[in-house]
mmCIF file of C-alpha atoms in Angstrom:
data_model
loop_
_atom_site.group_PDB
_atom_site.id
_atom_site.type_symbol
_atom_site.label_atom_id
_atom_site.label_comp_id
_atom_site.label_asym_id
_atom_site.label_seq_id
_atom_site.Cartn_x
_atom_site.Cartn_y
_atom_site.Cartn_z
ATOM 1 C CA MET K 1 -58.676 -9.204 8.037
ATOM 2 C CA ARG K 2 -55.454 -10.122 9.784
ATOM 3 C CA ILE K 3 -53.872 -6.909 10.995
ATOM 4 C CA GLY K 4 -50.428 -6.363 12.447
ATOM 5 C CA ILE K 5 -50.022 -3.402 14.807
ATOM 6 C CA TYR K 6 -46.487 -2.082 14.916
ATOM 7 C CA GLY K 7 -45.817 0.443 17.672
ATOM 8 C CA GLY K 8 -42.664 2.457 18.175
ATOM 9 C CA THR K 9 -41.248 5.951 18.294
ATOM 10 C CA PHE K 10 -40.166 5.714 14.623
ATOM 11 C CA ASN K 11 -37.786 8.584 15.174
ATOM 12 C CA PRO K 12 -37.229 8.291 12.252
ATOM 13 C CA VAL K 13 -38.765 5.275 10.525
ATOM 14 C CA HIS K 14 -36.068 3.449 8.502
ATOM 15 C CA ILE K 15 -35.580 0.408 6.276
ATOM 16 C CA GLY K 16 -35.073 -1.817 9.327
ATOM 17 C CA HIS K 17 -38.651 -1.064 10.434
ATOM 18 C CA LEU K 18 -40.017 -1.657 6.943
ATOM 19 C CA HIS K 19 -38.134 -4.946 6.761
ATOM 20 C CA VAL K 20 -39.549 -6.078 10.120
ATOM 21 C CA ALA K 21 -43.075 -5.195 8.989
ATOM 22 C CA ASP K 22 -42.502 -7.056 5.719
ATOM 23 C CA VAL K 23 -41.148 -10.119 7.527
ATOM 24 C CA ALA K 24 -44.114 -10.197 9.918
ATOM 25 C CA ALA K 25 -46.649 -9.626 7.132
ATOM 26 C CA SER K 26 -45.199 -12.369 4.942
ATOM 27 C CA ALA K 27 -44.712 -14.942 7.700
ATOM 28 C CA LEU K 28 -48.145 -14.512 9.303
ATOM 29 C CA HIS K 29 -50.067 -13.662 6.131
ATOM 30 C CA LEU K 30 -51.163 -10.272 7.373
ATOM 31 C CA ASP K 31 -53.428 -8.184 5.171
ATOM 32 C CA ARG K 32 -52.224 -4.983 6.786
ATOM 33 C CA VAL K 33 -49.515 -3.669 9.012
ATOM 34 C CA ILE K 34 -50.453 -0.469 10.823
ATOM 35 C CA PHE K 35 -47.540 1.593 12.109
ATOM 36 C CA VAL K 36 -48.507 3.412 15.312
ATOM 37 C CA PRO K 37 -46.032 6.101 16.375
ATOM 38 C CA THR K 38 -45.958 6.714 20.126
ATOM 39 C CA GLY K 39 -47.320 9.921 21.576
ATOM 40 C CA ASN K 40 -44.807 12.450 22.787
ATOM 41 C CA SER K 41 -46.829 15.002 24.696
ATOM 42 C CA TYR K 42 -45.274 13.760 27.938
ATOM 43 C CA MET K 43 -41.726 13.852 26.562
ATOM 44 C CA LYS K 44 -39.729 16.988 26.225
ATOM 45 C CA SER K 45 -39.321 17.501 22.507
ATOM 46 C CA ASP K 46 -35.756 18.243 21.636
ATOM 47 C CA VAL K 47 -33.484 18.053 18.661
ATOM 48 C CA ASP K 48 -33.306 14.277 19.083
ATOM 49 C CA MET K 49 -37.057 13.698 19.287
ATOM 50 C CA ALA K 50 -38.998 14.770 16.214
ATOM 51 C CA SER K 51 -42.571 15.890 16.806
ATOM 52 C CA GLY K 52 -45.419 13.443 16.393
ATOM 53 C CA TRP K 53 -46.457 15.261 13.265
ATOM 54 C CA CYS K 54 -43.044 14.808 11.660
ATOM 55 C CA ARG K 55 -42.803 11.162 12.639
ATOM 56 C CA LEU K 56 -46.293 10.556 11.256
ATOM 57 C CA MET K 57 -45.399 12.279 7.987
ATOM 58 C CA MET K 58 -42.245 10.201 7.618
ATOM 59 C CA ILE K 59 -44.147 6.937 8.150
ATOM 60 C CA ASN K 60 -46.689 8.124 5.604
ATOM 61 C CA PHE K 61 -43.912 8.574 3.076
ATOM 62 C CA ALA K 62 -42.293 5.263 3.985
ATOM 63 C CA CYS K 63 -45.574 3.363 3.463
ATOM 64 C CA GLN K 64 -46.223 4.882 0.055
ATOM 65 C CA ASN K 65 -44.888 1.935 -1.917
ATOM 66 C CA ASP K 66 -46.535 -0.835 0.022
ATOM 67 C CA ASP K 67 -50.266 -1.535 -0.221
ATOM 68 C CA ARG K 68 -50.136 -3.480 3.040
ATOM 69 C CA PHE K 69 -48.686 -0.670 5.150
ATOM 70 C CA PHE K 70 -50.737 1.984 6.955
ATOM 71 C CA VAL K 71 -50.237 4.464 9.752
ATOM 72 C CA SER K 72 -52.468 5.413 12.682
ATOM 73 C CA LYS K 73 -52.363 8.364 15.044
ATOM 74 C CA VAL K 74 -54.286 6.791 17.940
ATOM 75 C CA ASP K 75 -51.248 7.032 20.211
ATOM 76 C CA LEU K 76 -50.450 10.561 19.124
ATOM 77 C CA GLN K 77 -53.975 11.710 19.919
ATOM 78 C CA ARG K 78 -54.073 10.207 23.396
ATOM 79 C CA GLU K 79 -52.769 12.281 26.328
ATOM 80 C CA GLY K 80 -49.897 11.013 28.453
ATOM 81 C CA PRO K 81 -47.462 8.155 27.981
ATOM 82 C CA THR K 82 -48.204 5.434 25.437
ATOM 83 C CA TYR K 83 -49.088 1.977 26.721
ATOM 84 C CA THR K 84 -49.721 -0.874 24.344
ATOM 85 C CA ILE K 85 -52.869 -1.854 26.213
ATOM 86 C CA ASP K 86 -54.391 1.518 25.242
ATOM 87 C CA THR K 87 -53.180 1.193 21.656
ATOM 88 C CA MET K 88 -54.802 -2.205 21.373
ATOM 89 C CA ARG K 89 -58.083 -1.064 22.951
ATOM 90 C CA ASP K 90 -58.274 1.751 20.407
ATOM 91 C CA MET K 91 -57.456 -0.597 17.554
ATOM 92 C CA LYS K 92 -60.033 -3.138 18.766
ATOM 93 C CA ALA K 93 -62.643 -0.401 18.685
ATOM 94 C CA LEU K 94 -61.623 0.522 15.144
ATOM 95 C CA TYR K 95 -61.384 -3.072 13.903
ATOM 96 C CA PRO K 96 -63.878 -5.081 15.982
ATOM 97 C CA GLN K 97 -64.212 -7.852 13.390
ATOM 98 C CA ASP K 98 -60.537 -8.384 12.691
ATOM 99 C CA LYS K 99 -57.752 -10.522 14.084
ATOM 100 C CA LEU K 100 -55.116 -8.295 15.648
ATOM 101 C CA PHE K 101 -51.423 -9.032 16.088
ATOM 102 C CA PHE K 102 -48.872 -6.890 17.841
ATOM 103 C CA ILE K 103 -45.406 -6.836 16.278
ATOM 104 C CA ILE K 104 -42.371 -6.553 18.550
ATOM 105 C CA GLY K 105 -38.639 -6.964 18.134
ATOM 106 C CA ALA K 106 -36.684 -9.752 19.801
ATOM 107 C CA ASP K 107 -35.320 -7.266 22.352
ATOM 108 C CA SER K 108 -38.820 -6.537 23.691
ATOM 109 C CA LEU K 109 -39.750 -10.165 24.365
ATOM 110 C CA GLU K 110 -37.875 -10.309 27.650
ATOM 111 C CA GLN K 111 -39.506 -7.089 28.867
ATOM 112 C CA LEU K 112 -43.018 -8.251 28.074
ATOM 113 C CA PRO K 113 -43.973 -9.396 31.622
ATOM 114 C CA LYS K 114 -43.442 -5.812 32.837
ATOM 115 C CA TRP K 115 -45.841 -4.248 30.344
ATOM 116 C CA LYS K 116 -48.912 -2.516 31.734
ATOM 117 C CA ASN K 117 -51.948 -4.854 32.009
ATOM 118 C CA ILE K 118 -50.018 -7.600 30.259
ATOM 119 C CA GLU K 119 -52.490 -10.300 31.348
ATOM 120 C CA GLU K 120 -55.392 -8.529 29.687
ATOM 121 C CA LEU K 121 -53.250 -7.649 26.662
ATOM 122 C CA ILE K 122 -52.111 -11.190 26.083
ATOM 123 C CA LYS K 123 -55.713 -12.426 26.046
ATOM 124 C CA GLU K 124 -56.736 -9.810 23.531
ATOM 125 C CA VAL K 125 -53.983 -10.074 20.933
ATOM 126 C CA SER K 126 -51.392 -12.354 19.451
ATOM 127 C CA PHE K 127 -47.779 -11.246 19.452
ATOM 128 C CA ILE K 128 -45.341 -11.552 16.589
ATOM 129 C CA VAL K 129 -41.692 -11.501 17.583
ATOM 130 C CA VAL K 130 -39.291 -10.797 14.731
ATOM 131 C CA GLY K 131 -36.015 -12.431 15.636
ATOM 132 C CA ARG K 132 -32.468 -11.350 15.337
ATOM 133 C CA LYS K 133 -29.549 -13.729 15.431
ATOM 134 C CA GLY K 134 -27.582 -13.684 18.665
ATOM 135 C CA ILE K 135 -30.545 -12.548 20.742
ATOM 136 C CA LYS K 136 -32.185 -14.996 23.118
ATOM 137 C CA MET K 137 -35.749 -15.602 22.090
ATOM 138 C CA GLU K 138 -37.483 -17.467 24.859
ATOM 139 C CA ILE K 139 -40.948 -16.773 26.120
ATOM 140 C CA PRO K 140 -40.445 -15.430 29.656
ATOM 141 C CA LYS K 141 -41.701 -17.581 32.525
ATOM 142 C CA PRO K 142 -44.396 -15.181 33.804
ATOM 143 C CA ILE K 143 -45.917 -15.188 30.332
ATOM 144 C CA LYS K 144 -45.808 -18.973 30.089
ATOM 145 C CA GLN K 145 -47.784 -19.171 33.329
ATOM 146 C CA MET K 146 -50.577 -17.145 31.747
ATOM 147 C CA LYS K 147 -51.240 -20.170 29.536
ATOM 148 C CA ASP K 148 -53.535 -18.474 27.036
ATOM 149 C CA TYR K 149 -50.723 -16.602 25.333
ATOM 150 C CA ASP K 150 -50.336 -16.586 21.598
ATOM 151 C CA ILE K 151 -46.803 -15.643 20.551
ATOM 152 C CA PHE K 152 -45.307 -16.308 17.142
ATOM 153 C CA ILE K 153 -41.541 -16.164 17.018
ATOM 154 C CA ILE K 154 -39.941 -15.708 13.592
ATOM 155 C CA ARG K 155 -36.414 -16.994 13.901
ATOM 156 C CA ASP K 156 -35.145 -17.297 10.354
ATOM 157 C CA ALA K 157 -35.616 -13.793 8.956
ATOM 158 C CA ILE K 158 -32.691 -11.945 7.417
ATOM 159 C CA LYS K 159 -31.585 -9.492 10.041
ATOM 160 C CA LEU K 160 -31.079 -5.850 9.224
ATOM 161 C CA ASP K 161 -29.392 -3.964 12.007
ATOM 162 C CA VAL K 162 -30.207 -0.335 11.489
ATOM 163 C CA SER K 163 -31.112 1.928 14.392
ATOM 164 C CA SER K 164 -32.866 5.267 14.518
ATOM 165 C CA SER K 165 -30.300 6.592 16.983
ATOM 166 C CA GLU K 166 -27.458 5.772 14.573
ATOM 167 C CA ILE K 167 -29.338 7.611 11.839
ATOM 168 C CA ARG K 168 -29.976 10.688 13.997
ATOM 169 C CA GLU K 169 -26.294 10.719 14.901
ATOM 170 C CA ALA K 170 -25.324 10.444 11.220
ATOM 171 C CA ILE K 171 -27.664 13.301 10.238
ATOM 172 C CA LYS K 172 -26.252 15.482 12.988
ATOM 173 C CA ARG K 173 -22.650 14.850 11.943
ATOM 174 C CA GLY K 174 -23.235 14.843 8.190
ATOM 175 C CA LYS K 175 -22.300 11.151 7.908
ATOM 176 C CA SER K 176 -23.794 8.874 5.252
ATOM 177 C CA CYS K 177 -27.224 7.388 5.880
ATOM 178 C CA LYS K 178 -29.120 8.050 2.648
ATOM 179 C CA TYR K 179 -29.616 4.370 1.864
ATOM 180 C CA LEU K 180 -30.756 3.440 5.368
ATOM 181 C CA LEU K 181 -34.024 5.301 4.842
ATOM 182 C CA PRO K 182 -36.652 5.411 2.110
ATOM 183 C CA LEU K 183 -35.583 8.207 -0.238
ATOM 184 C CA ASN K 184 -38.612 10.403 0.461
ATOM 185 C CA VAL K 185 -38.038 10.105 4.224
ATOM 186 C CA TYR K 186 -34.374 11.031 3.791
ATOM 187 C CA GLU K 187 -35.322 14.064 1.724
ATOM 188 C CA TYR K 188 -38.001 15.085 4.229
ATOM 189 C CA ILE K 189 -35.394 14.996 7.017
ATOM 190 C CA LEU K 190 -32.963 17.139 5.039
ATOM 191 C CA ASP K 191 -35.618 19.573 3.814
ATOM 192 C CA HIS K 192 -36.925 20.145 7.316
ATOM 193 C CA LYS K 193 -33.518 20.039 9.004
ATOM 194 C CA LEU K 194 -34.781 17.364 11.388
ATOM 195 C CA TYR K 195 -32.326 16.204 14.056
ATOM 196 C CA LYS K 196 -30.297 19.319 13.368
ATOM 197 C CA ASP K 197 -32.237 22.508 13.855
ATOM 198 C CA TRP K 198 -33.931 22.675 17.224
ATOM 199 C CA LYS K 199 -35.877 25.914 16.607
ATOM 200 C CA LEU K 200 -37.512 24.700 13.419
ATOM 201 C CA LEU K 201 -38.414 21.459 15.148
ATOM 202 C CA GLU K 202 -40.116 23.269 17.994
ATOM 203 C CA ARG K 203 -42.292 25.152 15.542
ATOM 204 C CA MET K 204 -43.346 21.900 13.915
ATOM 205 C CA THR K 205 -44.360 20.299 17.180
ATOM 206 C CA LYS K 206 -47.797 21.921 17.091
ATOM 207 C CA GLY K 207 -49.159 19.674 14.370
ATOM 208 C CA VAL K 208 -50.410 16.635 16.269
ATOM 209 C CA MET S 1 -13.199 14.918 -11.366
ATOM 210 C CA ARG S 2 -12.681 12.530 -8.493
ATOM 211 C CA ILE S 3 -14.124 9.192 -9.545
ATOM 212 C CA GLY S 4 -14.703 6.095 -7.443
ATOM 213 C CA ILE S 5 -14.676 2.779 -9.284
ATOM 214 C CA TYR S 6 -16.716 0.109 -7.528
ATOM 215 C CA GLY S 7 -16.273 -3.404 -8.915
ATOM 216 C CA GLY S 8 -18.232 -6.479 -7.927
ATOM 217 C CA THR S 9 -20.565 -9.171 -9.201
ATOM 218 C CA PHE S 10 -23.602 -7.168 -7.964
ATOM 219 C CA ASN S 11 -25.669 -10.310 -8.116
ATOM 220 C CA PRO S 12 -27.921 -8.546 -7.294
ATOM 221 C CA VAL S 13 -26.996 -4.992 -6.314
ATOM 222 C CA HIS S 14 -28.592 -4.127 -2.944
ATOM 223 C CA ILE S 15 -28.826 -1.319 -0.403
ATOM 224 C CA GLY S 16 -25.563 -2.452 1.216
ATOM 225 C CA HIS S 17 -23.715 -1.653 -2.027
ATOM 226 C CA LEU S 18 -25.452 1.691 -2.397
ATOM 227 C CA HIS S 19 -24.603 2.537 1.193
ATOM 228 C CA VAL S 20 -20.910 1.679 0.634
ATOM 229 C CA ALA S 21 -20.829 3.840 -2.500
ATOM 230 C CA ASP S 22 -22.504 6.678 -0.598
ATOM 231 C CA VAL S 23 -20.061 6.375 2.316
ATOM 232 C CA ALA S 24 -17.057 6.417 -0.030
ATOM 233 C CA ALA S 25 -18.427 9.317 -2.076
ATOM 234 C CA SER S 26 -19.172 11.434 0.989
ATOM 235 C CA ALA S 27 -15.944 10.697 2.841
ATOM 236 C CA LEU S 28 -13.597 11.252 -0.122
ATOM 237 C CA HIS S 29 -15.679 13.945 -1.862
ATOM 238 C CA LEU S 30 -16.101 11.921 -5.021
ATOM 239 C CA ASP S 31 -17.955 13.488 -7.920
ATOM 240 C CA ARG S 32 -18.937 10.098 -9.271
ATOM 241 C CA VAL S 33 -19.057 6.469 -8.304
ATOM 242 C CA ILE S 34 -19.042 4.093 -11.253
ATOM 243 C CA PHE S 35 -20.344 0.596 -10.552
ATOM 244 C CA VAL S 36 -18.546 -1.966 -12.707
ATOM 245 C CA PRO S 37 -20.159 -5.406 -12.720
ATOM 246 C CA THR S 38 -17.725 -8.270 -13.355
ATOM 247 C CA GLY S 39 -17.831 -10.175 -16.607
ATOM 248 C CA ASN S 40 -19.276 -13.626 -16.504
ATOM 249 C CA SER S 41 -18.427 -15.134 -19.861
ATOM 250 C CA TYR S 42 -15.959 -17.471 -18.144
ATOM 251 C CA MET S 43 -18.397 -18.537 -15.453
ATOM 252 C CA LYS S 44 -21.122 -21.047 -15.996
ATOM 253 C CA SER S 45 -24.342 -19.073 -15.732
ATOM 254 C CA ASP S 46 -26.801 -20.803 -13.496
ATOM 255 C CA VAL S 47 -29.837 -19.932 -11.461
ATOM 256 C CA ASP S 48 -27.584 -18.316 -8.853
ATOM 257 C CA MET S 49 -25.641 -16.139 -11.285
ATOM 258 C CA ALA S 50 -27.720 -13.638 -13.209
ATOM 259 C CA SER S 51 -26.446 -12.710 -16.664
ATOM 260 C CA GLY S 52 -24.310 -9.633 -17.131
ATOM 261 C CA TRP S 53 -27.190 -7.962 -18.883
ATOM 262 C CA CYS S 54 -29.514 -8.482 -15.909
ATOM 263 C CA ARG S 55 -26.935 -7.333 -13.377
ATOM 264 C CA LEU S 56 -26.253 -4.238 -15.482
ATOM 265 C CA MET S 57 -29.972 -3.454 -15.709
ATOM 266 C CA MET S 58 -30.384 -3.802 -11.963
ATOM 267 C CA ILE S 59 -27.496 -1.409 -11.256
ATOM 268 C CA ASN S 60 -29.010 0.998 -13.749
ATOM 269 C CA PHE S 61 -32.255 0.945 -11.778
ATOM 270 C CA ALA S 62 -30.440 1.224 -8.460
ATOM 271 C CA CYS S 63 -28.526 4.329 -9.594
ATOM 272 C CA GLN S 64 -31.616 6.144 -10.833
ATOM 273 C CA ASN S 65 -32.057 8.273 -7.734
ATOM 274 C CA ASP S 66 -28.470 9.330 -7.278
ATOM 275 C CA ASP S 67 -26.805 11.859 -9.570
ATOM 276 C CA ARG S 68 -23.387 10.661 -8.433
ATOM 277 C CA PHE S 69 -23.884 7.008 -9.387
ATOM 278 C CA PHE S 70 -23.129 5.508 -12.800
ATOM 279 C CA VAL S 71 -22.564 2.082 -14.275
ATOM 280 C CA SER S 72 -19.988 0.831 -16.777
ATOM 281 C CA LYS S 73 -19.841 -2.335 -18.828
ATOM 282 C CA VAL S 74 -16.091 -2.411 -19.443
ATOM 283 C CA ASP S 75 -15.723 -5.659 -17.500
ATOM 284 C CA LEU S 76 -18.743 -7.227 -19.177
ATOM 285 C CA GLN S 77 -17.366 -6.456 -22.621
ATOM 286 C CA ARG S 78 -13.933 -7.933 -21.956
ATOM 287 C CA GLU S 79 -13.389 -11.653 -22.583
ATOM 288 C CA GLY S 80 -12.216 -13.913 -19.771
ATOM 289 C CA PRO S 81 -12.068 -13.401 -16.032
ATOM 290 C CA THR S 82 -12.205 -9.919 -14.578
ATOM 291 C CA TYR S 83 -9.044 -8.472 -13.031
ATOM 292 C CA THR S 84 -9.057 -5.047 -11.440
ATOM 293 C CA ILE S 85 -5.868 -4.101 -13.288
ATOM 294 C CA ASP S 86 -7.798 -4.415 -16.585
ATOM 295 C CA THR S 87 -10.761 -2.510 -15.204
ATOM 296 C CA MET S 88 -8.519 0.320 -14.140
ATOM 297 C CA ARG S 89 -6.631 0.420 -17.451
ATOM 298 C CA ASP S 90 -9.957 0.732 -19.259
ATOM 299 C CA MET S 91 -11.155 3.428 -16.887
ATOM 300 C CA LYS S 92 -7.874 5.337 -17.200
ATOM 301 C CA ALA S 93 -8.345 5.345 -20.972
ATOM 302 C CA LEU S 94 -11.892 6.660 -20.550
ATOM 303 C CA TYR S 95 -10.978 9.252 -17.903
ATOM 304 C CA PRO S 96 -7.375 10.253 -18.591
ATOM 305 C CA GLN S 97 -7.699 13.623 -16.804
ATOM 306 C CA ASP S 98 -9.385 12.411 -13.670
ATOM 307 C CA LYS S 99 -8.340 11.122 -10.278
ATOM 308 C CA LEU S 100 -9.412 7.512 -9.901
ATOM 309 C CA PHE S 101 -10.153 5.629 -6.696
ATOM 310 C CA PHE S 102 -11.017 1.969 -6.354
ATOM 311 C CA ILE S 103 -13.594 1.132 -3.685
ATOM 312 C CA ILE S 104 -13.268 -2.134 -1.794
ATOM 313 C CA GLY S 105 -14.844 -3.638 1.294
ATOM 314 C CA ALA S 106 -12.897 -4.301 4.470
ATOM 315 C CA ASP S 107 -12.869 -8.026 3.650
ATOM 316 C CA SER S 108 -10.857 -7.439 0.477
ATOM 317 C CA LEU S 109 -8.060 -5.496 2.127
ATOM 318 C CA GLU S 110 -6.293 -8.603 3.379
ATOM 319 C CA GLN S 111 -6.462 -10.230 -0.068
ATOM 320 C CA LEU S 112 -5.013 -7.218 -1.847
ATOM 321 C CA PRO S 113 -1.390 -8.473 -2.081
ATOM 322 C CA LYS S 114 -2.628 -11.437 -4.131
ATOM 323 C CA TRP S 115 -4.351 -9.321 -6.775
ATOM 324 C CA LYS S 116 -2.999 -9.498 -10.310
ATOM 325 C CA ASN S 117 -0.335 -6.842 -11.049
ATOM 326 C CA ILE S 118 -0.932 -5.280 -7.670
ATOM 327 C CA GLU S 119 2.312 -3.268 -7.813
ATOM 328 C CA GLU S 120 1.288 -1.544 -11.012
ATOM 329 C CA LEU S 121 -2.293 -1.147 -9.772
ATOM 330 C CA ILE S 122 -1.282 0.479 -6.528
ATOM 331 C CA LYS S 123 0.790 3.072 -8.377
ATOM 332 C CA GLU S 124 -2.070 3.923 -10.696
ATOM 333 C CA VAL S 125 -4.968 4.338 -8.300
ATOM 334 C CA SER S 126 -5.880 5.118 -4.735
ATOM 335 C CA PHE S 127 -7.922 2.620 -2.764
ATOM 336 C CA ILE S 128 -10.872 3.380 -0.539
ATOM 337 C CA VAL S 129 -11.605 0.736 2.068
ATOM 338 C CA VAL S 130 -15.066 0.986 3.607
ATOM 339 C CA GLY S 131 -14.817 -0.488 7.066
ATOM 340 C CA ARG S 132 -17.057 -2.713 9.044
ATOM 341 C CA LYS S 133 -16.882 -3.049 12.781
ATOM 342 C CA GLY S 134 -15.296 -6.255 13.994
ATOM 343 C CA ILE S 135 -13.192 -6.706 10.884
ATOM 344 C CA LYS S 136 -9.461 -6.151 11.072
ATOM 345 C CA MET S 137 -8.436 -3.262 8.887
ATOM 346 C CA GLU S 138 -4.702 -3.215 8.602
ATOM 347 C CA ILE S 139 -2.744 -2.560 5.468
ATOM 348 C CA PRO S 140 -1.035 -5.888 4.688
ATOM 349 C CA LYS S 141 2.749 -6.001 4.967
ATOM 350 C CA PRO S 142 3.494 -6.661 1.269
ATOM 351 C CA ILE S 143 1.538 -3.530 0.398
ATOM 352 C CA LYS S 144 3.337 -1.450 3.011
ATOM 353 C CA GLN S 145 6.629 -2.445 1.423
ATOM 354 C CA MET S 146 5.492 -0.965 -1.887
ATOM 355 C CA LYS S 147 5.730 2.435 -0.184
ATOM 356 C CA ASP S 148 3.893 4.425 -2.824
ATOM 357 C CA TYR S 149 0.510 3.074 -1.849
ATOM 358 C CA ASP S 150 -2.447 5.368 -1.281
ATOM 359 C CA ILE S 151 -5.138 3.669 0.789
ATOM 360 C CA PHE S 152 -7.924 5.501 2.605
ATOM 361 C CA ILE S 153 -9.599 3.484 5.323
ATOM 362 C CA ILE S 154 -13.030 4.652 6.478
ATOM 363 C CA ARG S 155 -13.529 3.235 9.942
ATOM 364 C CA ASP S 156 -16.512 5.080 11.363
ATOM 365 C CA ALA S 157 -19.230 4.406 8.771
ATOM 366 C CA ILE S 158 -22.539 2.900 9.836
ATOM 367 C CA LYS S 159 -22.325 -0.725 8.846
ATOM 368 C CA LEU S 160 -25.077 -2.363 6.869
ATOM 369 C CA ASP S 161 -24.674 -6.112 6.682
ATOM 370 C CA VAL S 162 -26.683 -7.256 3.708
ATOM 371 C CA SER S 163 -25.355 -9.884 1.318
ATOM 372 C CA SER S 164 -26.351 -10.785 -2.211
ATOM 373 C CA SER S 165 -26.241 -14.486 -1.358
ATOM 374 C CA GLU S 166 -28.743 -13.976 1.483
ATOM 375 C CA ILE S 167 -31.000 -12.117 -0.927
ATOM 376 C CA ARG S 168 -30.793 -14.852 -3.601
ATOM 377 C CA GLU S 169 -31.609 -17.423 -0.944
ATOM 378 C CA ALA S 170 -34.578 -15.346 0.244
ATOM 379 C CA ILE S 171 -35.896 -14.945 -3.330
ATOM 380 C CA LYS S 172 -35.582 -18.686 -3.907
ATOM 381 C CA ARG S 173 -37.456 -19.577 -0.726
ATOM 382 C CA GLY S 174 -40.016 -16.766 -0.887
ATOM 383 C CA LYS S 175 -38.643 -15.149 2.266
ATOM 384 C CA SER S 176 -38.810 -11.393 2.856
ATOM 385 C CA CYS S 177 -36.170 -9.203 1.243
ATOM 386 C CA LYS S 178 -38.195 -6.407 -0.365
ATOM 387 C CA TYR S 179 -36.608 -3.675 1.750
ATOM 388 C CA LEU S 180 -33.044 -4.895 1.260
ATOM 389 C CA LEU S 181 -33.116 -3.782 -2.381
ATOM 390 C CA PRO S 182 -34.161 -0.632 -4.202
ATOM 391 C CA LEU S 183 -37.846 -1.115 -5.072
ATOM 392 C CA ASN S 184 -37.282 -1.113 -8.839
ATOM 393 C CA VAL S 185 -34.552 -3.761 -8.497
ATOM 394 C CA TYR S 186 -36.824 -5.907 -6.339
ATOM 395 C CA GLU S 187 -39.613 -5.637 -8.901
ATOM 396 C CA TYR S 188 -37.229 -6.420 -11.763
ATOM 397 C CA ILE S 189 -36.118 -9.594 -9.972
ATOM 398 C CA LEU S 190 -39.711 -10.703 -9.407
ATOM 399 C CA ASP S 191 -40.869 -9.758 -12.913
ATOM 400 C CA HIS S 192 -38.033 -11.683 -14.544
ATOM 401 C CA LYS S 193 -38.084 -14.552 -12.063
ATOM 402 C CA LEU S 194 -34.369 -14.046 -11.411
ATOM 403 C CA TYR S 195 -32.747 -16.517 -9.016
ATOM 404 C CA LYS S 196 -35.736 -18.782 -9.485
ATOM 405 C CA ASP S 197 -36.301 -19.765 -13.089
ATOM 406 C CA TRP S 198 -33.228 -21.196 -14.734
ATOM 407 C CA LYS S 199 -34.652 -21.441 -18.262
ATOM 408 C CA LEU S 200 -35.714 -17.816 -18.445
ATOM 409 C CA LEU S 201 -32.335 -16.784 -17.120
ATOM 410 C CA GLU S 202 -30.516 -18.739 -19.794
ATOM 411 C CA ARG S 203 -32.493 -16.958 -22.485
ATOM 412 C CA MET S 204 -31.508 -13.589 -21.013
ATOM 413 C CA THR S 205 -27.809 -14.402 -20.967
ATOM 414 C CA LYS S 206 -27.341 -13.341 -24.588
ATOM 415 C CA GLY S 207 -27.661 -9.611 -23.925
ATOM 416 C CA VAL S 208 -24.142 -8.603 -22.959
#
């Protein structure tokens, strides 16, 4: 199988994320895209950061209508900050026979040289960069010097500029964002007063 | 009731339209938004222009999860080109007791003075302009001189730049656009080979 790994906070997951996963899956003929929400044990949970459990649930809902999309809690189960090298080691162990890709946005490409154990990481996996117009998409020099890198840049996708922070802000202020999220994710957020009610959120942090 | 009338080709309807309708409904406390697809008897149907029947069906699907959203075929049933003044006369006749608003995008605001019978139109209905960042949103001088105008400009909505033409292009070329449309609309387009198969489309043009 060809598997795309898509890491992020997904706080909350929205149609922009689903579109990116769809673009990557179509362009690189992936059999699966696995969403991997970052751990948050090291971060102070607050009204702006939903618990791992909630973020996992929302991705679960969001993936319900797509046979290619899955979710994994490897990063949520690991102690401490999330590094992609650890995510990929865990995924390698789970899928030893499969070809793994790591999906990143155009904004992350420039930062790539600074990632933990990037030299090892780049040998282990291919990267898929989903482009956005107006953002420079060049492979950074330090990466080019590693030679063995395998980076696919998708430049011609339709861009969909939605951000989780905009959505959290909208929820907080009662502004419209219903159609920026899958319906079941939107309803989950309202039902559980996510990004609004700090006390309720704290109670839900115990899950993962 | 406070009713928003939202005209357009909706070829096809997409999440950008639904978001605009949601923004307008929330900001102006509308009880309903009625989508009114333009007639197309005067236009040559081709692979890029789905029949009125198809566009109506797609809006029907798109409105399924929102109690506030409806669709009307007044413009599809009228002969000749669609003018908003006719749409509004028809809607007035259907909803004589209700307060009517007409929803337009920021791009249309500048064109408003050129609309057919604009002086009559502006007396009859209020306009809701849903803003987009980076687009000038000033009430044009000729409108200001009419004095009695009633135009609400929503400037702080989250923008969602999706276009029907981009989606048609994506469908034609097999590029990703699944998450830019409601799922049932996306599936309808694929099932009926809309924007791809000209012959099938021609057969479906008879409906409305």
